[in-house]
Coordinates of N, CA and C and ligand atoms in Angstrom, one line a residue:
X203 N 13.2 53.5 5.7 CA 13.7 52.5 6.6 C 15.3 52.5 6.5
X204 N 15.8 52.6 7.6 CA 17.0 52.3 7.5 C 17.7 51.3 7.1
X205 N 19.0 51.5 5.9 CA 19.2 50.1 5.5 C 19.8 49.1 6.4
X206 N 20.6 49.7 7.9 CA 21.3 48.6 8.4 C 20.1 47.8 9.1
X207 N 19.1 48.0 8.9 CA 18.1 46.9 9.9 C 17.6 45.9 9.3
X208 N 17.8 44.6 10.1 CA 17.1 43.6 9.6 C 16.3 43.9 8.3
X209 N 16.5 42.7 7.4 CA 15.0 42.8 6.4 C 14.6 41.3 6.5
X210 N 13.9 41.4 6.5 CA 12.4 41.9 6.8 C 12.0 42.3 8.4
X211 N 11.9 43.5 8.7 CA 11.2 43.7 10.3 C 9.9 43.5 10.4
X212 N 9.8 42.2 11.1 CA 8.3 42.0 11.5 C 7.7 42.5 12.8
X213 N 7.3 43.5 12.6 CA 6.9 44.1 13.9 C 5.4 44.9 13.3
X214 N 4.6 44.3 12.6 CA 3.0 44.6 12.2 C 2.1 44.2 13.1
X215 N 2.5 42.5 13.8 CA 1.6 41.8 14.7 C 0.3 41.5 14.0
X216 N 0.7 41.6 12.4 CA -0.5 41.0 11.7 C 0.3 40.4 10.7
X217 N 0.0 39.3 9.6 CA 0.6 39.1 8.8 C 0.7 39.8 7.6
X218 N -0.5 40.6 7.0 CA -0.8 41.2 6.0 C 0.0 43.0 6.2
X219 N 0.0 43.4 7.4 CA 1.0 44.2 7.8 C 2.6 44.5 7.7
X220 N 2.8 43.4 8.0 CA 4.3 42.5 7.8 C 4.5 42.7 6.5
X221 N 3.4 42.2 5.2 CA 3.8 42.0 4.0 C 3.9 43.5 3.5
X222 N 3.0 44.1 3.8 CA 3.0 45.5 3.0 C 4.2 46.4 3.9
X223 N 4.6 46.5 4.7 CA 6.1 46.5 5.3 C 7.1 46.1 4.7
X224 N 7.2 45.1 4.0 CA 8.4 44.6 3.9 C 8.3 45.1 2.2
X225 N 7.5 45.2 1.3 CA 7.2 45.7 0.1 C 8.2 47.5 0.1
X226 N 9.7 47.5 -0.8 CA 9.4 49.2 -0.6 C 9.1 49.7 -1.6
X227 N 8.9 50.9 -0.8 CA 7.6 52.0 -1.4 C 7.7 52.7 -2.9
X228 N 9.0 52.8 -3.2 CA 9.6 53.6 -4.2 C 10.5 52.7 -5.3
X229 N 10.8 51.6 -4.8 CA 11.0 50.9 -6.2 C 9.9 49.6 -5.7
X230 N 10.2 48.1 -6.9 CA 9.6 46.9 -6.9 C 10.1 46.4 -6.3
X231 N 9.2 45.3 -5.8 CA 9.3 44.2 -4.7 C 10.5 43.2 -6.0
X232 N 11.5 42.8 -5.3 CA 12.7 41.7 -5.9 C 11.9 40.4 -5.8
X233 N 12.3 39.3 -6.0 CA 12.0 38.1 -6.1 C 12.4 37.3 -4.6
X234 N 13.8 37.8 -4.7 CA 15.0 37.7 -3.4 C 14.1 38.0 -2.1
X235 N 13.3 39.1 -2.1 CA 12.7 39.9 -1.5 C 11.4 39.4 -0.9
X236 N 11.0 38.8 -1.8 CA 9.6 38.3 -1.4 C 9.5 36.9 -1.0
X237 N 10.8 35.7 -1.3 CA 10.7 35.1 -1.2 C 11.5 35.1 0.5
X238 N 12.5 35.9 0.8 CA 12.7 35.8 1.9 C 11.9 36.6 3.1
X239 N 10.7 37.2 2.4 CA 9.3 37.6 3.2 C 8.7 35.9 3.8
X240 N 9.0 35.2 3.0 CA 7.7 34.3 2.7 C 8.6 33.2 4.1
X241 N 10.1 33.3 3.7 CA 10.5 32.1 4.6 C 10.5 33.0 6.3
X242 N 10.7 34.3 6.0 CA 10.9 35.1 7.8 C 9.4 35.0 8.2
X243 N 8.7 35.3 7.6 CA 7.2 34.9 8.4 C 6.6 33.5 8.6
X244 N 7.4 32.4 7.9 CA 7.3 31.1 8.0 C 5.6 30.7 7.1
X245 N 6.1 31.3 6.2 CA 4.6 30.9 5.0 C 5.7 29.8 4.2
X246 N 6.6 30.4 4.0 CA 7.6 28.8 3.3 C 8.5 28.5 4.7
X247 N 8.8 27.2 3.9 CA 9.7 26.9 5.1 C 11.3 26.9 4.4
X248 N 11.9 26.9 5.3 CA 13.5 27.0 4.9 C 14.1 26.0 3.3
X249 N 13.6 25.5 3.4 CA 13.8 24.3 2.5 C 12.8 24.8 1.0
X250 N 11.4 25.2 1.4 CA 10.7 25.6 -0.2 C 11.2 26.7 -0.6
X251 N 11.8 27.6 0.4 CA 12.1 28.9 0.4 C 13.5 28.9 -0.8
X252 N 14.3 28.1 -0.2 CA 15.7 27.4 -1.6 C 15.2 27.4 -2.4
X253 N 14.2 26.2 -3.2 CA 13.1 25.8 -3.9 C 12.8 27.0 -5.0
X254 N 12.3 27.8 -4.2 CA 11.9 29.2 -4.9 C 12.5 29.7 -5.1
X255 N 13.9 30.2 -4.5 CA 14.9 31.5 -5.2 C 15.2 30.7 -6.1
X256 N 15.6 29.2 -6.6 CA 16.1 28.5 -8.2 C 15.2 29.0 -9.1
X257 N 13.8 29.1 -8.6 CA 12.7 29.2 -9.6 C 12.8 30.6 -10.8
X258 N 13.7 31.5 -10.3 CA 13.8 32.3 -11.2 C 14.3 32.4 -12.2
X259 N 15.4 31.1 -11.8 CA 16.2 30.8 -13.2 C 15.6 29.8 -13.8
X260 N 15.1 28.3 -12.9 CA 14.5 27.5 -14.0 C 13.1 27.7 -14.6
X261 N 12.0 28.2 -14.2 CA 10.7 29.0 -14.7 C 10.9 30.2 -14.2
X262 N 11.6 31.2 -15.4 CA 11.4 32.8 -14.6 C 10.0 32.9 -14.8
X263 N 9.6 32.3 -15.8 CA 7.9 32.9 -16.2 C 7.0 33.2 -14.8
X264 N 7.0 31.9 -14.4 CA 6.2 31.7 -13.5 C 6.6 32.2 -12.0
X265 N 8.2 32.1 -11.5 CA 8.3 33.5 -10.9 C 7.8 34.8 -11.4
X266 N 8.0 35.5 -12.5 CA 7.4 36.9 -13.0 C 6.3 36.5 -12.3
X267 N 5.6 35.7 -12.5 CA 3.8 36.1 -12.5 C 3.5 35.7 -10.9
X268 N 4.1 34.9 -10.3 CA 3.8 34.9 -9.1 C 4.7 36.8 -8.3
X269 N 5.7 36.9 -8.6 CA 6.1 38.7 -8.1 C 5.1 39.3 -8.7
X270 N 4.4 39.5 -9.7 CA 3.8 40.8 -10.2 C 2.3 40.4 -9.8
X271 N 2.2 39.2 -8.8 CA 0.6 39.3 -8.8 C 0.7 39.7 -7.3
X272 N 1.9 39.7 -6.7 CA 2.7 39.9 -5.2 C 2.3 41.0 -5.0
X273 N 3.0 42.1 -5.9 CA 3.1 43.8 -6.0 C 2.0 43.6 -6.2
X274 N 1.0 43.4 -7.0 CA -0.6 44.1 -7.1 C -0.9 44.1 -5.8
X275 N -1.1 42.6 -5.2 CA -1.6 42.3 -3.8 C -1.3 43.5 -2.7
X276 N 0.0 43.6 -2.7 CA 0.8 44.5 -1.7 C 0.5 45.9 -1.8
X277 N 0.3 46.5 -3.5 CA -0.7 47.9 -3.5 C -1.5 48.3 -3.2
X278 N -2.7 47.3 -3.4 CA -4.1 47.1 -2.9 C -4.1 46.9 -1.9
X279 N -3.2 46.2 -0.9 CA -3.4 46.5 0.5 C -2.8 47.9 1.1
X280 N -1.8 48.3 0.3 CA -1.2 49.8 1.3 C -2.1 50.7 0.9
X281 N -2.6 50.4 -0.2 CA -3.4 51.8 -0.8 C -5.1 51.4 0.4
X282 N -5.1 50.4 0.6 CA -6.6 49.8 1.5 C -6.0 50.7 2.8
X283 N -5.2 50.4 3.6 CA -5.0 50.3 4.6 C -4.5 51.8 4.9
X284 N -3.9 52.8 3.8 CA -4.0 54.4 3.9 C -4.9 54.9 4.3
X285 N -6.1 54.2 3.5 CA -7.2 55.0 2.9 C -8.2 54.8 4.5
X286 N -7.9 53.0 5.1 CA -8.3 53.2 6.4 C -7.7 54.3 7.9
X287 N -6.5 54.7 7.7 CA -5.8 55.3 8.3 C -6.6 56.6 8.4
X288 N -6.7 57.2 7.5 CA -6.9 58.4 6.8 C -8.5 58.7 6.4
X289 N -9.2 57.6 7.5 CA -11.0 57.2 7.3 C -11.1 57.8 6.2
X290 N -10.5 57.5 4.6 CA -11.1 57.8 3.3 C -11.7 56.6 2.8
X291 N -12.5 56.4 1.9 CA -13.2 55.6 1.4 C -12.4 54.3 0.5
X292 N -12.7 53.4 1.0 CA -12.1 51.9 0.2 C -12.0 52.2 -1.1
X293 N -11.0 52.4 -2.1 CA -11.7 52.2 -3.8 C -11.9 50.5 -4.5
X294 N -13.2 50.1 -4.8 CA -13.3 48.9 -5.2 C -11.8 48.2 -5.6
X295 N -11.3 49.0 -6.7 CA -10.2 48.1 -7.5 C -9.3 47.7 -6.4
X296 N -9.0 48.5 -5.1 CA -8.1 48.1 -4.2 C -8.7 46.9 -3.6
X297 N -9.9 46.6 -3.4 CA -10.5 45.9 -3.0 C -10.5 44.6 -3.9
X298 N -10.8 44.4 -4.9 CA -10.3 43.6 -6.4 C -9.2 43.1 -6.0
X299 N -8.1 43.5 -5.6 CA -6.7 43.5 -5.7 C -6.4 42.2 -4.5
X300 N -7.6 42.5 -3.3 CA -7.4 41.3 -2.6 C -8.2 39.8 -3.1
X301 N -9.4 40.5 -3.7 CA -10.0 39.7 -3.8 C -9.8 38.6 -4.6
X302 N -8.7 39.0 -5.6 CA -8.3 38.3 -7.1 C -7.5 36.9 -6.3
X303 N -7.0 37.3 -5.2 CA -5.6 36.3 -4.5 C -6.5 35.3 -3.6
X304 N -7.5 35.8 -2.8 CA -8.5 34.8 -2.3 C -9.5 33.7 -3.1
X305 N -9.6 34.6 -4.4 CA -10.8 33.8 -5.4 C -9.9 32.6 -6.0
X306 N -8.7 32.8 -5.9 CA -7.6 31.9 -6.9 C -7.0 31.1 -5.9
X307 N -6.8 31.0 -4.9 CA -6.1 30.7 -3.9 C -7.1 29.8 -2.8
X308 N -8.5 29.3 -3.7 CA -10.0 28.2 -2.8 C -8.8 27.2 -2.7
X309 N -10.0 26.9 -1.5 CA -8.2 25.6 -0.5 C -9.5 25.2 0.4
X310 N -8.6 24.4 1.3 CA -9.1 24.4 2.4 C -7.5 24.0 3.4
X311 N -8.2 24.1 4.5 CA -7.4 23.8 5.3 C -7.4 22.7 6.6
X312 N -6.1 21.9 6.3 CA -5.8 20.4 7.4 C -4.7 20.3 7.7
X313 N -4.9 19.4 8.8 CA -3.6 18.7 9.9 C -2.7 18.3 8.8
X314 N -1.4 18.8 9.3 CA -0.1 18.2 8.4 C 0.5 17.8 9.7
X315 N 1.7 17.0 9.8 CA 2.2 16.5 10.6 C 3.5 18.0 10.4
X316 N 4.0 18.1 11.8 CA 5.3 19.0 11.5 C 6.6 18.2 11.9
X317 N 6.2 17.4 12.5 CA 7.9 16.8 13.0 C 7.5 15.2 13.4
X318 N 6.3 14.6 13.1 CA 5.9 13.4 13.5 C 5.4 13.1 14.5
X319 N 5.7 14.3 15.2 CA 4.8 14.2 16.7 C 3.6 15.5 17.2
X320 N 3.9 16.7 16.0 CA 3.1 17.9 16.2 C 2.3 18.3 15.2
X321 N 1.2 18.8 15.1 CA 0.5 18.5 14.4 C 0.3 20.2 14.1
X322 N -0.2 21.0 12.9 CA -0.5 22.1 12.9 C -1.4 22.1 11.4
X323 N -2.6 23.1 11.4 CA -3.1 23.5 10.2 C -2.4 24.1 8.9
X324 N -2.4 23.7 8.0 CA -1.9 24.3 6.8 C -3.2 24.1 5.7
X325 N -2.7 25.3 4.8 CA -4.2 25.1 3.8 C -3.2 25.1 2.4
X326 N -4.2 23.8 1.9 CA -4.3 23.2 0.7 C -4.8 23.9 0.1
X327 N -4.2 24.7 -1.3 CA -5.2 24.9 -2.0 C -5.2 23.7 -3.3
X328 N -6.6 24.0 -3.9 CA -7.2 23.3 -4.7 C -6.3 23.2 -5.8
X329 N -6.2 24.1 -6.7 CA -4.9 23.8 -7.6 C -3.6 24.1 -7.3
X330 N -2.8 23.4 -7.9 CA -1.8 23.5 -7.7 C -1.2 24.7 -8.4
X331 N 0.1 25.0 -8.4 CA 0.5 27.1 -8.7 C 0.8 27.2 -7.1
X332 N 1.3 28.5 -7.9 CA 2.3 29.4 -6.6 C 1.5 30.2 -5.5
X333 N -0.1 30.7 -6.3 CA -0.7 31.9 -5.8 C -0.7 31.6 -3.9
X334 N -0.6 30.1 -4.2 CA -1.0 29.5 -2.9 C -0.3 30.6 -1.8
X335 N 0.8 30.8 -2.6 CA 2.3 31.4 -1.3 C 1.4 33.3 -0.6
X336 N 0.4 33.5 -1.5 CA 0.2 35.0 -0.9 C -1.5 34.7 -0.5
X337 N -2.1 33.3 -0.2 CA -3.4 33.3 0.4 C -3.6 33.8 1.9
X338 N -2.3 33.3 2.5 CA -2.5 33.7 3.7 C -2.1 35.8 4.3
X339 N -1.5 36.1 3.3 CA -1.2 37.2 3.2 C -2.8 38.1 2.5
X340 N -3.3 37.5 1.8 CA -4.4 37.9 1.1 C -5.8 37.9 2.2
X341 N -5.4 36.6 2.9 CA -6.5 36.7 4.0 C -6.7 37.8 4.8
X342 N -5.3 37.8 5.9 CA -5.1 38.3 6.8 C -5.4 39.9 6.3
X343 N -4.9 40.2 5.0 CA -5.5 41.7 5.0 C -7.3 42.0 4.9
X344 N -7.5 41.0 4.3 CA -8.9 40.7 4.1 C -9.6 40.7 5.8
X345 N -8.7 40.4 6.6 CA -9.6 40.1 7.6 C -9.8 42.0 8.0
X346 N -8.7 42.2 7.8 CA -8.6 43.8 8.7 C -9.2 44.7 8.1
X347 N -9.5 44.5 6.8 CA -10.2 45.4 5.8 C -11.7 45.2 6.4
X348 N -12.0 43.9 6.6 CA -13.4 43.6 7.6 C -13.8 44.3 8.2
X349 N -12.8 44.8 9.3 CA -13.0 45.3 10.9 C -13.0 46.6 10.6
X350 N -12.9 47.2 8.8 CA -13.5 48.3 9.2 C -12.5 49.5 10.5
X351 N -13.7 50.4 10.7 CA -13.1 51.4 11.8 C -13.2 50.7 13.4
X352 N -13.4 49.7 13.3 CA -12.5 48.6 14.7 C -11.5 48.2 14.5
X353 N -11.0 48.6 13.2 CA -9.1 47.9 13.3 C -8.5 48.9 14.5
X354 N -7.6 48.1 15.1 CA -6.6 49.2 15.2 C -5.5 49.3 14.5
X355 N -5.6 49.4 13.9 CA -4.6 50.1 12.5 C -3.7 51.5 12.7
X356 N -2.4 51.0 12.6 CA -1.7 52.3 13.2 C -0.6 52.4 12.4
X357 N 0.2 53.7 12.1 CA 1.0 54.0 11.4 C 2.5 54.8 12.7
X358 N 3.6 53.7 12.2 CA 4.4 54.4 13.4 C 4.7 55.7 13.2
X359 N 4.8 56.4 14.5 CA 5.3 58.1 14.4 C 6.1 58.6 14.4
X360 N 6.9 57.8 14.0 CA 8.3 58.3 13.3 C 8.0 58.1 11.7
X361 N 7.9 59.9 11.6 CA 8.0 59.7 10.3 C 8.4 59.6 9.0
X362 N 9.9 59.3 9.5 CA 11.2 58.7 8.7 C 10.8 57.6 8.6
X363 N 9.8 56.3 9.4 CA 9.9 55.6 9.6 C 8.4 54.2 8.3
X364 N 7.4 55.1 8.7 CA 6.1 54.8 7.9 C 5.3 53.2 7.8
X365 N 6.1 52.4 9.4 CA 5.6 50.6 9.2 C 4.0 51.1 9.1
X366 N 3.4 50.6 9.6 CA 2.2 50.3 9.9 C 2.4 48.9 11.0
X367 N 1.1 49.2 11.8 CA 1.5 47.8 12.9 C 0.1 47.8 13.6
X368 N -0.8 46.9 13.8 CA -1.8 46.4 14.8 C -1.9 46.9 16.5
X369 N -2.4 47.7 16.6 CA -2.4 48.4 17.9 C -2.7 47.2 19.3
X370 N -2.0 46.4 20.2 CA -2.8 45.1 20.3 C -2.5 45.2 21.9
X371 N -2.0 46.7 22.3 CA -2.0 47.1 23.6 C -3.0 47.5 24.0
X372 N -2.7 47.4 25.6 CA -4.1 47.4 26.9 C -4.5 48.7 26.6
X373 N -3.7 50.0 26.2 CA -4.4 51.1 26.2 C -4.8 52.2 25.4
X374 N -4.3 51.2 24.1 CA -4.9 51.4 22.6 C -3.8 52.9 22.3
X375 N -2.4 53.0 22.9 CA -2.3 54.0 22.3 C -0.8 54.1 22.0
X376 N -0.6 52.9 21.2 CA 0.9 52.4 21.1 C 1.4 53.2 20.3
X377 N 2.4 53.5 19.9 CA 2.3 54.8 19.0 C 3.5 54.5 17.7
X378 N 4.7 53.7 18.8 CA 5.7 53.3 18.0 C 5.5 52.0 16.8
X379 N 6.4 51.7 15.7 CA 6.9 50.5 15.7 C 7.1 49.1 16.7
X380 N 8.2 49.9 16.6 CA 8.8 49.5 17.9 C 9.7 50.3 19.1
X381 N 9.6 50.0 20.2 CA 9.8 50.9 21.0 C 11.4 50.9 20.7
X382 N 12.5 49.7 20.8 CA 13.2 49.5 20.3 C 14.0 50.2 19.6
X383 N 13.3 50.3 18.2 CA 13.8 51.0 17.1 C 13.7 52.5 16.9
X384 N 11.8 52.6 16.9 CA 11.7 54.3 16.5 C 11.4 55.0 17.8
X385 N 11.0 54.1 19.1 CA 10.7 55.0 20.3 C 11.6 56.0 20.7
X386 N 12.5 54.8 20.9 CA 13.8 55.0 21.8 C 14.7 56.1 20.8
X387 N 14.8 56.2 19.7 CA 15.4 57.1 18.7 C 14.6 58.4 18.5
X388 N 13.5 58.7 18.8 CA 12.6 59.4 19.4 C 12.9 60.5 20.7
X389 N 13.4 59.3 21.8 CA 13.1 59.6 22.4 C 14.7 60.7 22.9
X390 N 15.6 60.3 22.3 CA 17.0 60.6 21.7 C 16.7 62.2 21.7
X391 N 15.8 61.5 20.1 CA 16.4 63.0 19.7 C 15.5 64.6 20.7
X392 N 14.4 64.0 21.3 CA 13.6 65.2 22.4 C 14.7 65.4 23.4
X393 N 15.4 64.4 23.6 CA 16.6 64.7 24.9 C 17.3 65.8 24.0
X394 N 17.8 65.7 22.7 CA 19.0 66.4 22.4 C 18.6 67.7 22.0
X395 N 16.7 67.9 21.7 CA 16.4 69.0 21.9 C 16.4 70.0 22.7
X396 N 15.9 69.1 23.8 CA 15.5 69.9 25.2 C 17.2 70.4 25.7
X397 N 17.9 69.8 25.7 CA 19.4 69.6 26.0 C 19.6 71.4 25.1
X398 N 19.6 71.0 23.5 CA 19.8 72.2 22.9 C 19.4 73.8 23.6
X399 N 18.0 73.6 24.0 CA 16.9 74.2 24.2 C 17.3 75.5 25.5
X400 N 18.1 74.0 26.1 CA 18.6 74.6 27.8 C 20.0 75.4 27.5
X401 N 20.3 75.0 26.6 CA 21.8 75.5 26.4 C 21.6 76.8 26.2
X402 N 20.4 77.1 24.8 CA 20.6 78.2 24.5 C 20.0 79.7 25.5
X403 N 18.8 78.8 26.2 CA 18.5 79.5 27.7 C 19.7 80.1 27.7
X404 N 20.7 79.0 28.8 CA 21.5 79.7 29.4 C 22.6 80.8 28.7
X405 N 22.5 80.6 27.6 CA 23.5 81.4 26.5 C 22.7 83.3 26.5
Ligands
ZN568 ZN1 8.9 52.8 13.3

């Protein structure tokens, strides 16, 4: 990923896509990192999202243990979601990995008021703790692990690039990220081949 781009780019069009996106690959997920995952997809809101970056200083503990239950979640989903790319077989423990965040994270979900006059679902969970902040992230991959070989589950083709993103086009054959980002840079660099190509023709 390139560093000057936005962080976090949400361009998965799933939530659980988004998260394992924004996780990088070669070092640990930051605190900084995950919690400003949690406010750009709007799982915290601007205000808890403050709330939480303090939390490292006043309970690092319980920061540590909500990041390191984060990164498990986030392995077990990239390592799920390869393995779906690549029609190889689920390994249970990856599957564990979601299931630990769903079994801890029993809730249910109701009407909260958002501004006094609009109303939207949020889920309560049952105890109180942090895990709450990766349920919906835990769902959402859960849901796509469901569907099985009906996801459309796509890996962008740029492969400097490696998002992953929900295929959610009319003709199933989206290829990019984003068109935006890795198409159009793509599409760059075939011009400056073909360009090359011609040149040395004529040479
Ligand atoms: Zn891309």
């Amino acid at each position: 990923m390139n560093s000057t781009d936005p962080f976090p780019r949400l361009l998965g069009g799933r939530l659980a896509l988004d998260f394992v996106n924004a996780i990088p690959v070669t070092s640990d997920l930051s605190w900084e990192g995950l919690i400003t995952f949690m406010q750009a997809s709007q799982i915290a809101t601007p205000e808890r999202g403050r709330e939480l970056l303090a939390l490292s200083h006043s309970d690092p503990q319980a920061a540590d243990e909500l990041l390191r239950k984060a990164q498990r979640l986030g392995n077990a989903l990239r390592n799920a979601l390869e393995a779906m790319l690549h029609k190889q077989k689920i390994a249970r423990e990856w599957i564990e990995g979601v299931n630990e965040i769903l079994r801890i994270t029993e809730g249910h979900d109701e009407l909260g008021s958002v501004d006094g006059r609009e109303w939207a679902l949020e889920f309560v969970a049952r105890e109180g703790g942090l895990e709450w902040l990766l349920a919906a992230v835990a769902r959402s991959g859960a849901e796509i692990i469901s569907e099985g070989t009906r996801a459309r589950l796509r890996v962008c083709a740029n492969p400097g690039c490696g998002l992953f993103f929900y295929d959610t086009s009319r003709t199933r054959r989206r290829r990019w990220c984003s068109m935006a980002v890795c198409g159009n840079r793509s599409k760059v660099a075939a011009f400056a081949r073909r360009h090359a190509l011609a040149r040395s023709a004529r040479a």
